[in-house]
PDB file of C-alpha atoms and ligand atoms in Angstrom:
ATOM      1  CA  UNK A 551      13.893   4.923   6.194  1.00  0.00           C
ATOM      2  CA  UNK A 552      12.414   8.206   6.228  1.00  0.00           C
ATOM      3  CA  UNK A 553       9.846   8.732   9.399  1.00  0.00           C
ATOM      4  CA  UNK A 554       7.202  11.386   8.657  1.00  0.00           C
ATOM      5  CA  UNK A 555       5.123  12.117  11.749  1.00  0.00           C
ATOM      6  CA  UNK A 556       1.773  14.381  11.047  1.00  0.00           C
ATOM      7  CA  UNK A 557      -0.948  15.706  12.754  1.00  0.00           C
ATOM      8  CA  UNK A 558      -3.707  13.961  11.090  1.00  0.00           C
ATOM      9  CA  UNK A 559      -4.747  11.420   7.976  1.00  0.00           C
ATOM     10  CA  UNK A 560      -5.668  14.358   6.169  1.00  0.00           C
ATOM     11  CA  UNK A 561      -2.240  15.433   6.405  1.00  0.00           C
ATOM     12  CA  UNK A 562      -0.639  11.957   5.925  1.00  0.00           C
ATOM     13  CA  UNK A 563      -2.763  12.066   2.604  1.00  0.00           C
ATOM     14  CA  UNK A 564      -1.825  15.164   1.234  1.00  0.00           C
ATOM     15  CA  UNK A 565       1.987  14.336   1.727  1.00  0.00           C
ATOM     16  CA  UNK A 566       1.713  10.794   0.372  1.00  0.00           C
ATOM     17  CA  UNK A 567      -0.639  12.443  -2.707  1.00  0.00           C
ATOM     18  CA  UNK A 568       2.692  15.066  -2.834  1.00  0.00           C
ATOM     19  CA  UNK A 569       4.943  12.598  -3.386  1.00  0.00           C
ATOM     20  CA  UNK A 570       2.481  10.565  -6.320  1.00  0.00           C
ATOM     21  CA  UNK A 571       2.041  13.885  -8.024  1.00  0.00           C
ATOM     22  CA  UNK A 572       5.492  14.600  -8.315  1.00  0.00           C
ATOM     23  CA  UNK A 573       6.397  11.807  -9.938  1.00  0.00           C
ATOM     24  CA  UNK A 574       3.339  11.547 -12.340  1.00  0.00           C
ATOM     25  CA  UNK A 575       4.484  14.801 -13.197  1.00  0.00           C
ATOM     26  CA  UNK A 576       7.838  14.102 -14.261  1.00  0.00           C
ATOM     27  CA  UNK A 577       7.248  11.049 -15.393  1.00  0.00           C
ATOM     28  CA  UNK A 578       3.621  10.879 -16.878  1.00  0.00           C
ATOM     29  CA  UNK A 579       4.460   6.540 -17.573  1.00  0.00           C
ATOM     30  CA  UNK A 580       4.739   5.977 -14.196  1.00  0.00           C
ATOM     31  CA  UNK A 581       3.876   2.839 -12.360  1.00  0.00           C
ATOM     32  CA  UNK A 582       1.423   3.064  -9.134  1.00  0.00           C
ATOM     33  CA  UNK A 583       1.726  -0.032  -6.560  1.00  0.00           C
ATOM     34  CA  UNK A 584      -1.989   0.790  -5.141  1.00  0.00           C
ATOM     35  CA  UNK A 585      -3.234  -1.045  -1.931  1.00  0.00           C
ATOM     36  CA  UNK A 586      -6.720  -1.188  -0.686  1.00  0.00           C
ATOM     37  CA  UNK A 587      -7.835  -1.056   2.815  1.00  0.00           C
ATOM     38  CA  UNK A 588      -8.574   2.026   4.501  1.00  0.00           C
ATOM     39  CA  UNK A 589      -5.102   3.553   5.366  1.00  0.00           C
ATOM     40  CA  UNK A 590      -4.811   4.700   1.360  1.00  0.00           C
ATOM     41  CA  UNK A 591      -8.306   6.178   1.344  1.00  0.00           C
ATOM     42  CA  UNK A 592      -7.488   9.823   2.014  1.00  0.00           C
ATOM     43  CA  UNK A 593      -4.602   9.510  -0.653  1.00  0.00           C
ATOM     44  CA  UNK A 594      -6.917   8.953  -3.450  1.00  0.00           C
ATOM     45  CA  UNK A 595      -9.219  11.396  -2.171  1.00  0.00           C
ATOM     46  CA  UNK A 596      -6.344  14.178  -2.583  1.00  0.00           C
ATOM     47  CA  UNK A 597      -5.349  12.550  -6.153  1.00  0.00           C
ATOM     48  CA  UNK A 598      -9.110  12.595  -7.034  1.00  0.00           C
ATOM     49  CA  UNK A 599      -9.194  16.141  -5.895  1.00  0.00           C
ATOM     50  CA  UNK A 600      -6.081  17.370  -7.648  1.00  0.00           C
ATOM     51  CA  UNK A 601      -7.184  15.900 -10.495  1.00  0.00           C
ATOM     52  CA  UNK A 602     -10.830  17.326 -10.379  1.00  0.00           C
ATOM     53  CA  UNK A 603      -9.689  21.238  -9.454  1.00  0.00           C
ATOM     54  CA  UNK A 604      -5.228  21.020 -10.735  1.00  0.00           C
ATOM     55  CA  UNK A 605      -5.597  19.011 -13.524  1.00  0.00           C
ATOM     56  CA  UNK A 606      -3.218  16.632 -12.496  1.00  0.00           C
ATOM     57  CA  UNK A 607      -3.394  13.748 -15.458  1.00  0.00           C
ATOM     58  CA  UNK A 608      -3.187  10.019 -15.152  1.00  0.00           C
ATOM     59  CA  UNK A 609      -3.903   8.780 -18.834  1.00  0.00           C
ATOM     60  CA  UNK A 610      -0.698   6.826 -19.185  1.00  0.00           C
ATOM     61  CA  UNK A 611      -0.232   6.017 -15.841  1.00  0.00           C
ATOM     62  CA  UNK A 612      -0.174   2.107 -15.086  1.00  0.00           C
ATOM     63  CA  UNK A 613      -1.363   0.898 -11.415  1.00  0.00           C
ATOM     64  CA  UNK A 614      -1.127  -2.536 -10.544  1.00  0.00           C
ATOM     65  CA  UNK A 615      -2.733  -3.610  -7.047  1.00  0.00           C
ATOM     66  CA  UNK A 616      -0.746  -5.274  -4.134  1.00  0.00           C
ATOM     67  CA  UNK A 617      -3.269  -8.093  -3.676  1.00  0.00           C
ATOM     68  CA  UNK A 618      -6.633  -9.879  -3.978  1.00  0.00           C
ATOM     69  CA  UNK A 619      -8.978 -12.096  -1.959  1.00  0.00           C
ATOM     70  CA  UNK A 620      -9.350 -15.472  -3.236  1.00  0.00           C
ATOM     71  CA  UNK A 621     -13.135 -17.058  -3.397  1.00  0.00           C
ATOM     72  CA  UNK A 622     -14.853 -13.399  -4.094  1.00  0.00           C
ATOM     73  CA  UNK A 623     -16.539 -13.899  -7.696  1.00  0.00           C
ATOM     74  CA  UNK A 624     -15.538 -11.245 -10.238  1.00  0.00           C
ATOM     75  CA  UNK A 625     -16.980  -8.108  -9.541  1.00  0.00           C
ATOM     76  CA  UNK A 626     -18.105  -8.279  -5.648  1.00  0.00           C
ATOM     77  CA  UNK A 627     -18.407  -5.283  -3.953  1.00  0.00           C
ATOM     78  CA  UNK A 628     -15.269  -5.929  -1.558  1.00  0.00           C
ATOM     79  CA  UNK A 629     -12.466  -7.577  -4.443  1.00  0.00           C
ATOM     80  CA  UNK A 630      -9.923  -5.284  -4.236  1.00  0.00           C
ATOM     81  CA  UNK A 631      -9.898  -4.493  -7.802  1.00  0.00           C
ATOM     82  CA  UNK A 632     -13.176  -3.566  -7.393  1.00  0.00           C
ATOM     83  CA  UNK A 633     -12.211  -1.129  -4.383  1.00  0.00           C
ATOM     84  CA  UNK A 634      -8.944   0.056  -6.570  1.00  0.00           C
ATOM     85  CA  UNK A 635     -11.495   1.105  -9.405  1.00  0.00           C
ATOM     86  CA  UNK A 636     -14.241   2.252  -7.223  1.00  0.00           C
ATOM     87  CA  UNK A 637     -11.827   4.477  -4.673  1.00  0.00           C
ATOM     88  CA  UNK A 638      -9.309   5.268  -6.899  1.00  0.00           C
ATOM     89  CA  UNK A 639      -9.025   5.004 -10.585  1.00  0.00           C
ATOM     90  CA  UNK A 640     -12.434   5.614 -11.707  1.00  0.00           C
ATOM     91  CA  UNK A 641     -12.403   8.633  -9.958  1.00  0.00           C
ATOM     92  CA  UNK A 642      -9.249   9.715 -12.216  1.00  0.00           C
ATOM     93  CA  UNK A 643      -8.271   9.550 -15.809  1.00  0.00           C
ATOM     94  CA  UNK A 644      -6.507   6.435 -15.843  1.00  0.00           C
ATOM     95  CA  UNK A 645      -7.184   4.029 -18.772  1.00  0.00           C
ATOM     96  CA  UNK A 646      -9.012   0.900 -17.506  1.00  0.00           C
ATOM     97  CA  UNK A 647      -6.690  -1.314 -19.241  1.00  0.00           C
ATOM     98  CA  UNK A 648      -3.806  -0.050 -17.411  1.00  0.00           C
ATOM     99  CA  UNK A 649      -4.928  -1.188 -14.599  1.00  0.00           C
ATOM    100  CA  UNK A 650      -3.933  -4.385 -13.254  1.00  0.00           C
ATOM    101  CA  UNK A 651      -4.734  -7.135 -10.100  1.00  0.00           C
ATOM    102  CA  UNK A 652      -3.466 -10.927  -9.080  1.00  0.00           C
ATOM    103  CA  UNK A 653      -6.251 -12.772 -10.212  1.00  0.00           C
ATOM    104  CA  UNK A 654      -8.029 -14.237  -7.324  1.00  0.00           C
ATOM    105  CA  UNK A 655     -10.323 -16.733  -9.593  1.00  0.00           C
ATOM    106  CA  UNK A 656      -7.998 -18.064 -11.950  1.00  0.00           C
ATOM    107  CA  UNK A 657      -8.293 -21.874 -11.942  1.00  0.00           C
ATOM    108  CA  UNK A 658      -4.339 -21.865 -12.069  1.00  0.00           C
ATOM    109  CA  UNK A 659      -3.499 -19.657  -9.257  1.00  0.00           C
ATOM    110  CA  UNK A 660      -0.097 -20.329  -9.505  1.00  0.00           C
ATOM    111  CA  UNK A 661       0.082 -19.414 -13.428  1.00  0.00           C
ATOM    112  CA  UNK A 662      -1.515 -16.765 -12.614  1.00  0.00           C
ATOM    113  CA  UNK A 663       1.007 -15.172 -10.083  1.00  0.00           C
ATOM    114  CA  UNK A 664       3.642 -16.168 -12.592  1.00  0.00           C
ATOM    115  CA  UNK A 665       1.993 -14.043 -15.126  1.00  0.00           C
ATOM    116  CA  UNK A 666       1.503 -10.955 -12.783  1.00  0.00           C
ATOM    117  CA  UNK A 667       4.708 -10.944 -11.636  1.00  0.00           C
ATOM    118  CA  UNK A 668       6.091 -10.814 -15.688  1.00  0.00           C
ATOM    119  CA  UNK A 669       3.306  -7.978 -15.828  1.00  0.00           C
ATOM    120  CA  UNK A 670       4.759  -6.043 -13.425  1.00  0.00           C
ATOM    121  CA  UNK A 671       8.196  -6.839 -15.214  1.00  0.00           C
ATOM    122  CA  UNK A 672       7.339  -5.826 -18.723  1.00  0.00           C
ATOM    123  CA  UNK A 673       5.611  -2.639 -17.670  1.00  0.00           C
ATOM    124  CA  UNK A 674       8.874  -1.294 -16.078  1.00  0.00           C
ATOM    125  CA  UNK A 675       8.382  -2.503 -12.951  1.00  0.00           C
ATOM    126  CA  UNK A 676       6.786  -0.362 -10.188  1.00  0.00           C
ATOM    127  CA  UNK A 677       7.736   3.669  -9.479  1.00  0.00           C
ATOM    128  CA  UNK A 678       5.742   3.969  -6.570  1.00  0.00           C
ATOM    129  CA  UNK A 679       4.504   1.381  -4.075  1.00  0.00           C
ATOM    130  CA  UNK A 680       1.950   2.458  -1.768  1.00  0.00           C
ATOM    131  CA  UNK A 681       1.449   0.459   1.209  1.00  0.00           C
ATOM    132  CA  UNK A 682      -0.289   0.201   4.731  1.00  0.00           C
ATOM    133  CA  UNK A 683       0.233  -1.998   7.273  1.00  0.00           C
ATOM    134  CA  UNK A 684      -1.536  -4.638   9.838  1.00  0.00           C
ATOM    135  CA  UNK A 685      -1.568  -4.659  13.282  1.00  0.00           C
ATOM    136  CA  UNK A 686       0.405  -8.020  13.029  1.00  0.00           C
ATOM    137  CA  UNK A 687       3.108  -5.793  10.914  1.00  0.00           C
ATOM    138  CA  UNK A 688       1.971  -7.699   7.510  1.00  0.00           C
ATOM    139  CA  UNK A 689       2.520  -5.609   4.221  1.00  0.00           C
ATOM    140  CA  UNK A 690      -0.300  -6.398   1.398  1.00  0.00           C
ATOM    141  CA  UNK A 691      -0.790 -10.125   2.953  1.00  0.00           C
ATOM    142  CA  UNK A 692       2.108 -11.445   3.574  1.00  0.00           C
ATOM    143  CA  UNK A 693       1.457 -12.541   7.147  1.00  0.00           C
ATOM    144  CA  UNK A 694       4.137 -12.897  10.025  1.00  0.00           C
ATOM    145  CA  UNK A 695       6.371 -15.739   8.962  1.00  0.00           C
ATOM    146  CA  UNK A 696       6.557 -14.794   5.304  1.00  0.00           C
ATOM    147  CA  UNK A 697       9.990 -15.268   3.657  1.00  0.00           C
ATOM    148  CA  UNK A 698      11.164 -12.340   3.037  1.00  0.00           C
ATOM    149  CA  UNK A 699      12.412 -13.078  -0.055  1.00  0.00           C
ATOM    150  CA  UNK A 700       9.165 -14.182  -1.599  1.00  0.00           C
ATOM    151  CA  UNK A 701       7.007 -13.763  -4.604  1.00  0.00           C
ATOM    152  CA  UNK A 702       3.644 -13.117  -5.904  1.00  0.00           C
ATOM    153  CA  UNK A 703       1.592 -16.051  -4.296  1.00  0.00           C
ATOM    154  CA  UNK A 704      -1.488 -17.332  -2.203  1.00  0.00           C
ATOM    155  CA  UNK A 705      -1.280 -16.867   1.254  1.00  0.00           C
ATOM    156  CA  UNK A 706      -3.645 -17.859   3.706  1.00  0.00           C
ATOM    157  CA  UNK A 707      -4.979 -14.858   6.380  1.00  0.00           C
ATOM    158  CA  UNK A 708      -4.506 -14.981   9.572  1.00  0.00           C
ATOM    159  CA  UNK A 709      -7.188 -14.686  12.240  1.00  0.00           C
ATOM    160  CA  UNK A 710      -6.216 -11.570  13.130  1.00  0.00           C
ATOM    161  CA  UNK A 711      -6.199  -9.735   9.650  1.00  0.00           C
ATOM    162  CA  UNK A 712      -9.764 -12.139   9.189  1.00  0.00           C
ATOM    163  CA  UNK A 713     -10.822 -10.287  12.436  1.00  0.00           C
ATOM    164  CA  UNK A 714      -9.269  -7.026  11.392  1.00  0.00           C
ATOM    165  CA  UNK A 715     -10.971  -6.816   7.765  1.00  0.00           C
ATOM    166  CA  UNK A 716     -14.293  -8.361   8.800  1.00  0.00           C
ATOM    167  CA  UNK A 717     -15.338  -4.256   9.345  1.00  0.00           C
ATOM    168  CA  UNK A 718     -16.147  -4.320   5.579  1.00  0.00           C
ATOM    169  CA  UNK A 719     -17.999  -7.680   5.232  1.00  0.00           C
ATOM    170  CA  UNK A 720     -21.513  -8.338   7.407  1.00  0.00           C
ATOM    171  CA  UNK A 721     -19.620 -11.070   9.316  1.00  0.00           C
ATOM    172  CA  UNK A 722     -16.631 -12.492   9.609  1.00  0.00           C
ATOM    173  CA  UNK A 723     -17.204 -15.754   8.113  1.00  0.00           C
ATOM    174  CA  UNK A 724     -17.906 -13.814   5.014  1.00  0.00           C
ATOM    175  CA  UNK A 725     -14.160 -13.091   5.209  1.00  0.00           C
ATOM    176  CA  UNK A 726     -12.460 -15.022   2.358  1.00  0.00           C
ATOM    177  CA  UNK A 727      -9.401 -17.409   4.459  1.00  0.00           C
ATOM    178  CA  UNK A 728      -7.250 -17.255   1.172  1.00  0.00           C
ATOM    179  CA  UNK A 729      -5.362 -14.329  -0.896  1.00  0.00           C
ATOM    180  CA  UNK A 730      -3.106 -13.637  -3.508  1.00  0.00           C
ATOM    181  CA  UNK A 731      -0.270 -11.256  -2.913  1.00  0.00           C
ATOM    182  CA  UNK A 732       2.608  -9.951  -4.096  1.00  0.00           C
ATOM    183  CA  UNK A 733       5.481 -11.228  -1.655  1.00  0.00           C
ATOM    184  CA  UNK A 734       7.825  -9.192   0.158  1.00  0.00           C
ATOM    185  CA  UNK A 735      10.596  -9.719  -2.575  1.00  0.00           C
ATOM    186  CA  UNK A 736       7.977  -8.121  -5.350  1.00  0.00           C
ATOM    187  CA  UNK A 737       7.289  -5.007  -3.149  1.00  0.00           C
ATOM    188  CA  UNK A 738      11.220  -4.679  -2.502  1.00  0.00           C
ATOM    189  CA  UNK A 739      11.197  -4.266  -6.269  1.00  0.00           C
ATOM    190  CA  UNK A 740       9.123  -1.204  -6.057  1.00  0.00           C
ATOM    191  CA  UNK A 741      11.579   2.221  -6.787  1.00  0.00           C
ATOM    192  CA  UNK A 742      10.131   4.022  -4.067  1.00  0.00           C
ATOM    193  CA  UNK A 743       7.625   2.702  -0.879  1.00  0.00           C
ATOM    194  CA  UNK A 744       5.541   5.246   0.259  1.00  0.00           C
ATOM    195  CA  UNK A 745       3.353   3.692   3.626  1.00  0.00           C
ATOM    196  CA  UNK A 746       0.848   5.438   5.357  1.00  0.00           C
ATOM    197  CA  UNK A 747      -0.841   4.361   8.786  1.00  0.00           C
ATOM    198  CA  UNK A 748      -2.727   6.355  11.284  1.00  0.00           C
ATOM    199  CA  UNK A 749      -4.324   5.134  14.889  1.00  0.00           C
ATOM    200  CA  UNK A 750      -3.325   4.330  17.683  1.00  0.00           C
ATOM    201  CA  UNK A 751      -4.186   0.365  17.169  1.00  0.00           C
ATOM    202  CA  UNK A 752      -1.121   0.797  14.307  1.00  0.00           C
ATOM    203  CA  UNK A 753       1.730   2.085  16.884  1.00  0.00           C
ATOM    204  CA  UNK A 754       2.724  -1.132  18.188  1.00  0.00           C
ATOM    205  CA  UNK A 755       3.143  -2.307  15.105  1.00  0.00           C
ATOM    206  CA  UNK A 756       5.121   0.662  13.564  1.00  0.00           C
ATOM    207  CA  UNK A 757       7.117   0.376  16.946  1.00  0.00           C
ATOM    208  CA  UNK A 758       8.238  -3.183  15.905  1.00  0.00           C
ATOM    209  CA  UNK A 759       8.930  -2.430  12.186  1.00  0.00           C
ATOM    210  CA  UNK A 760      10.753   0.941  12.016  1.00  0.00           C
ATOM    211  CA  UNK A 761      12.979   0.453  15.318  1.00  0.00           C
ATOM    212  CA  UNK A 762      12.705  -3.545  15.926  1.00  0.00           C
ATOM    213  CA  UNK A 763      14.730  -6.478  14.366  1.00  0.00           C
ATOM    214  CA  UNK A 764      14.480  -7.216  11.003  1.00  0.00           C
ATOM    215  CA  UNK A 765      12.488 -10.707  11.201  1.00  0.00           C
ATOM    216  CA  UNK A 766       9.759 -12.740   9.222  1.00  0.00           C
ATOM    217  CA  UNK A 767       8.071 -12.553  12.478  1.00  0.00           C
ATOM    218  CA  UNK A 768       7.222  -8.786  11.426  1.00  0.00           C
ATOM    219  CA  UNK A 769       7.333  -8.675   7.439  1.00  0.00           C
ATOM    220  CA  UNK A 770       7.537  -4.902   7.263  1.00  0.00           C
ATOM    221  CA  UNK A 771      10.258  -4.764   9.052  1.00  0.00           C
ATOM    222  CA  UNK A 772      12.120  -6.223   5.629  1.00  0.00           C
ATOM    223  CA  UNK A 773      11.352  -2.198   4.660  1.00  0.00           C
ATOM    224  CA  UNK A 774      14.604  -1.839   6.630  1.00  0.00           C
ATOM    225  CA  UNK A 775      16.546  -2.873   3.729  1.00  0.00           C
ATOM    226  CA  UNK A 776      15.350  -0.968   0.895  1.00  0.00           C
ATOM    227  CA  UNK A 777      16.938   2.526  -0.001  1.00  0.00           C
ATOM    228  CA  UNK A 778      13.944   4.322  -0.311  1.00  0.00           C
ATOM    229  CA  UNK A 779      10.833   4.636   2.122  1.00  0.00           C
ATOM    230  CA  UNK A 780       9.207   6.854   3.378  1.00  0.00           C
ATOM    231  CA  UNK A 781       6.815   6.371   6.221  1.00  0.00           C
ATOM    232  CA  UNK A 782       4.124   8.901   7.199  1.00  0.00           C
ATOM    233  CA  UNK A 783       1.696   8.783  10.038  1.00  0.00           C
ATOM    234  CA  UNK A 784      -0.137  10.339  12.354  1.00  0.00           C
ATOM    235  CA  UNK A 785       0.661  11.490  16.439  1.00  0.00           C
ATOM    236  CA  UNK A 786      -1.472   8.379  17.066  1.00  0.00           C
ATOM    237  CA  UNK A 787       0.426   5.946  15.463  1.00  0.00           C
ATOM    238  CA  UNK A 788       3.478   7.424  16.416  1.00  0.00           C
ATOM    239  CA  UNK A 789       3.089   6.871  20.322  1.00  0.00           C
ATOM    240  CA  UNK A 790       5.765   4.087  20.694  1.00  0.00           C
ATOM    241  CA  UNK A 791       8.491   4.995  18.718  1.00  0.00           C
ATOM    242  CA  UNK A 792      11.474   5.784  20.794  1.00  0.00           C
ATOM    243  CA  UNK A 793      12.996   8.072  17.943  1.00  0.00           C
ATOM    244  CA  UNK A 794       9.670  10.075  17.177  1.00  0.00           C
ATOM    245  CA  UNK A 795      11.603  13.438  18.141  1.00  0.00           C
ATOM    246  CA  UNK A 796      14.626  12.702  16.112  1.00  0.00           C
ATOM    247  CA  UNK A 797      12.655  11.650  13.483  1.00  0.00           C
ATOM    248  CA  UNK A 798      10.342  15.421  13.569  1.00  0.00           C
ATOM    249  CA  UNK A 799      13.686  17.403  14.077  1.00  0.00           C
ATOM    250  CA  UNK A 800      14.995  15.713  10.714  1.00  0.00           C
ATOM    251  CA  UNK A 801      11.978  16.102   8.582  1.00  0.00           C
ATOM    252  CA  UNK A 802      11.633  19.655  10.145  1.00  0.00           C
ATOM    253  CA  UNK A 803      15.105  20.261   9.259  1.00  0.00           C
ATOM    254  CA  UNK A 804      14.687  18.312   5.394  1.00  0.00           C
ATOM    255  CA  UNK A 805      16.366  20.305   3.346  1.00  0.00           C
ATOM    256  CA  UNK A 806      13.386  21.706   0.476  1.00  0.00           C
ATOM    257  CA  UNK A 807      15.504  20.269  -3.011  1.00  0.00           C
ATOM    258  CA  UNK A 808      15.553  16.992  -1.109  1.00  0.00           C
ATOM    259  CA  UNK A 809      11.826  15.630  -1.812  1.00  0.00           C
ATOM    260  CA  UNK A 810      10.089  12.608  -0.658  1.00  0.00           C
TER     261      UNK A 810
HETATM  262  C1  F6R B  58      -4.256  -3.880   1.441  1.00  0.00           C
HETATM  263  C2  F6R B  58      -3.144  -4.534   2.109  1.00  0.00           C
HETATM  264  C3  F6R B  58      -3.009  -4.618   3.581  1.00  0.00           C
HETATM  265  C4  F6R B  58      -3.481  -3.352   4.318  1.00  0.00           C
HETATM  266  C5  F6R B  58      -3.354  -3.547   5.825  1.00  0.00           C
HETATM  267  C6  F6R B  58      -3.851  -2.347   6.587  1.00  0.00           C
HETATM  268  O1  F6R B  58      -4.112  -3.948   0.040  1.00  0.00           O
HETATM  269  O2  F6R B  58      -2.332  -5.054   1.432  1.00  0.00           O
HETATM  270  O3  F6R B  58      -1.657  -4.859   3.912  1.00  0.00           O
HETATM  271  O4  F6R B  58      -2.693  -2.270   3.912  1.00  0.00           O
HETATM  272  O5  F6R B  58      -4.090  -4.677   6.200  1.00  0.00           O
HETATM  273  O6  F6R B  58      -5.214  -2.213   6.351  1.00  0.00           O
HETATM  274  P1  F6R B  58      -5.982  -0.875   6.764  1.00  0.00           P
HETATM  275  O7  F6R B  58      -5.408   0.199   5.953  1.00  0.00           O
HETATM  276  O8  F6R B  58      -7.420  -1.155   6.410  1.00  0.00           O
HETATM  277  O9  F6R B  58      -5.753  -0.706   8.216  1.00  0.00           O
END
């Protein structure tokens, strides 16, 4: 795990955007991961940028989102694939077929994460997961006490996350209790996990992930096991990790051919 520790989200951003571009670059087919939420919001500000002023090109580019509220009818303002189009990939070139979401309405639900798992399959599989995190350590919703072995599936929110997301609703019982998410085992999949938190209300929980046990009481922490990830935040979110100045001297000291 790769610990990138930055002055500010515009910063965190433009590194995370860095490390998108790059690959879309080389490899023009790639597969995005997107999540929602606001941690991501200054990456796809940079993307929309870059591809406003540097011509940086997402036509073939497939994105497929981490998760969905269950019980929001197609099209409300605060479905994720709603957000995804509205904060991301309308803003960019990338064709509205190619992108994809776990259908939160389907009438089969489970059928339905069966299928978007064997989406995710038969596109390649994904390049470049983008993730945030919650303040319980959750990873696009799957909530302390997720196996971390699982699958695309509903999950039901904890109070918490209710509590924590109820900022972009008018209340919080407009907060949906159910999701659909890809499970820890689908994000695992992912070539390369790229998360991005800033604030101080994040450190305790990048604290308990980065340098704690690896437990389903703190699914990120799972992120311990896979070979590539790279996590970049801000001072504020940084505050409790007890290797914060071994982690600057090595990205300080990264050699340039290395990358993200
Ligand atoms: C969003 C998602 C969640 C958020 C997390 C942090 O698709 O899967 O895991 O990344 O809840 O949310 P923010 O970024 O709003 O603090």
């Amino acid at each position: 795990m790769e610990v990138i520790i930055l002055p500010s989200s515009k910063e965190v951003g433009a590194l995370a955007a860095d490390a998108i571009e790059d690959l879309v670059r080389s490899k023009p087919t790639a597969v995005l991961g997107l999540a929602t939420g606001s941690s991501p919001l200054p990456i796809y500000d940079e993307l929309a940028r870059r591809h406003d002023e540097a011509g940086l090109s997402f036509t073939q580019v497939h994105g497929f989102a981490l998760d969905e509220y269950v019980g929001l009818p197609a099209g409300h303002f605060e479905s994720y694939r709603e957000v995804i189009r509205r904060e991301f990939t309308n803003r960019v070139d990338v064709a509205a077929e190619n992108v994809h979401g776990p259908d939160g309405t389907a009438a089969d639900i489970l059928g339905a994460c069966h299928a978007y798992e064997e989406a995710i399959k038969a596109a390649g599989g994904v390049d470049l997961q983008i993730l945030g995190v919650g303040t319980n350590g959750h990873i696009g919703f799957n909530e302390p006490g997720s196996s971390l072995a699982s699958r695309t599936r509903i999950k039901t929110l904890a109070e918490q996350t209710r509590q924590d997301n109820s900022r972009f609703f008018d209340s919080i019982d407009q907060v949906p209790h159910h999701v659909v998410t890809q499970g820890l085992g689908t994000i695992m999949d992912a070539r390369h996990v790229v998360l991005v938190a800033v604030g101080a209300g994040k450190a305790q929980a990048i604290r308990d992930f980065v340098e704690g046990p690896v437990s389903a009481a703190c699914p990120a922490s799972v992120l311990q096991f896979h070979p590539h990830v790279t996590i970049v935040i801000d001072e504020a979110a940084a505050t409790r990790l007890a290797g914060a100045d071994s982690y600057r001297h090595a990205f300080g000291n990264k050699p340039a051919w290395q990358g993200l």
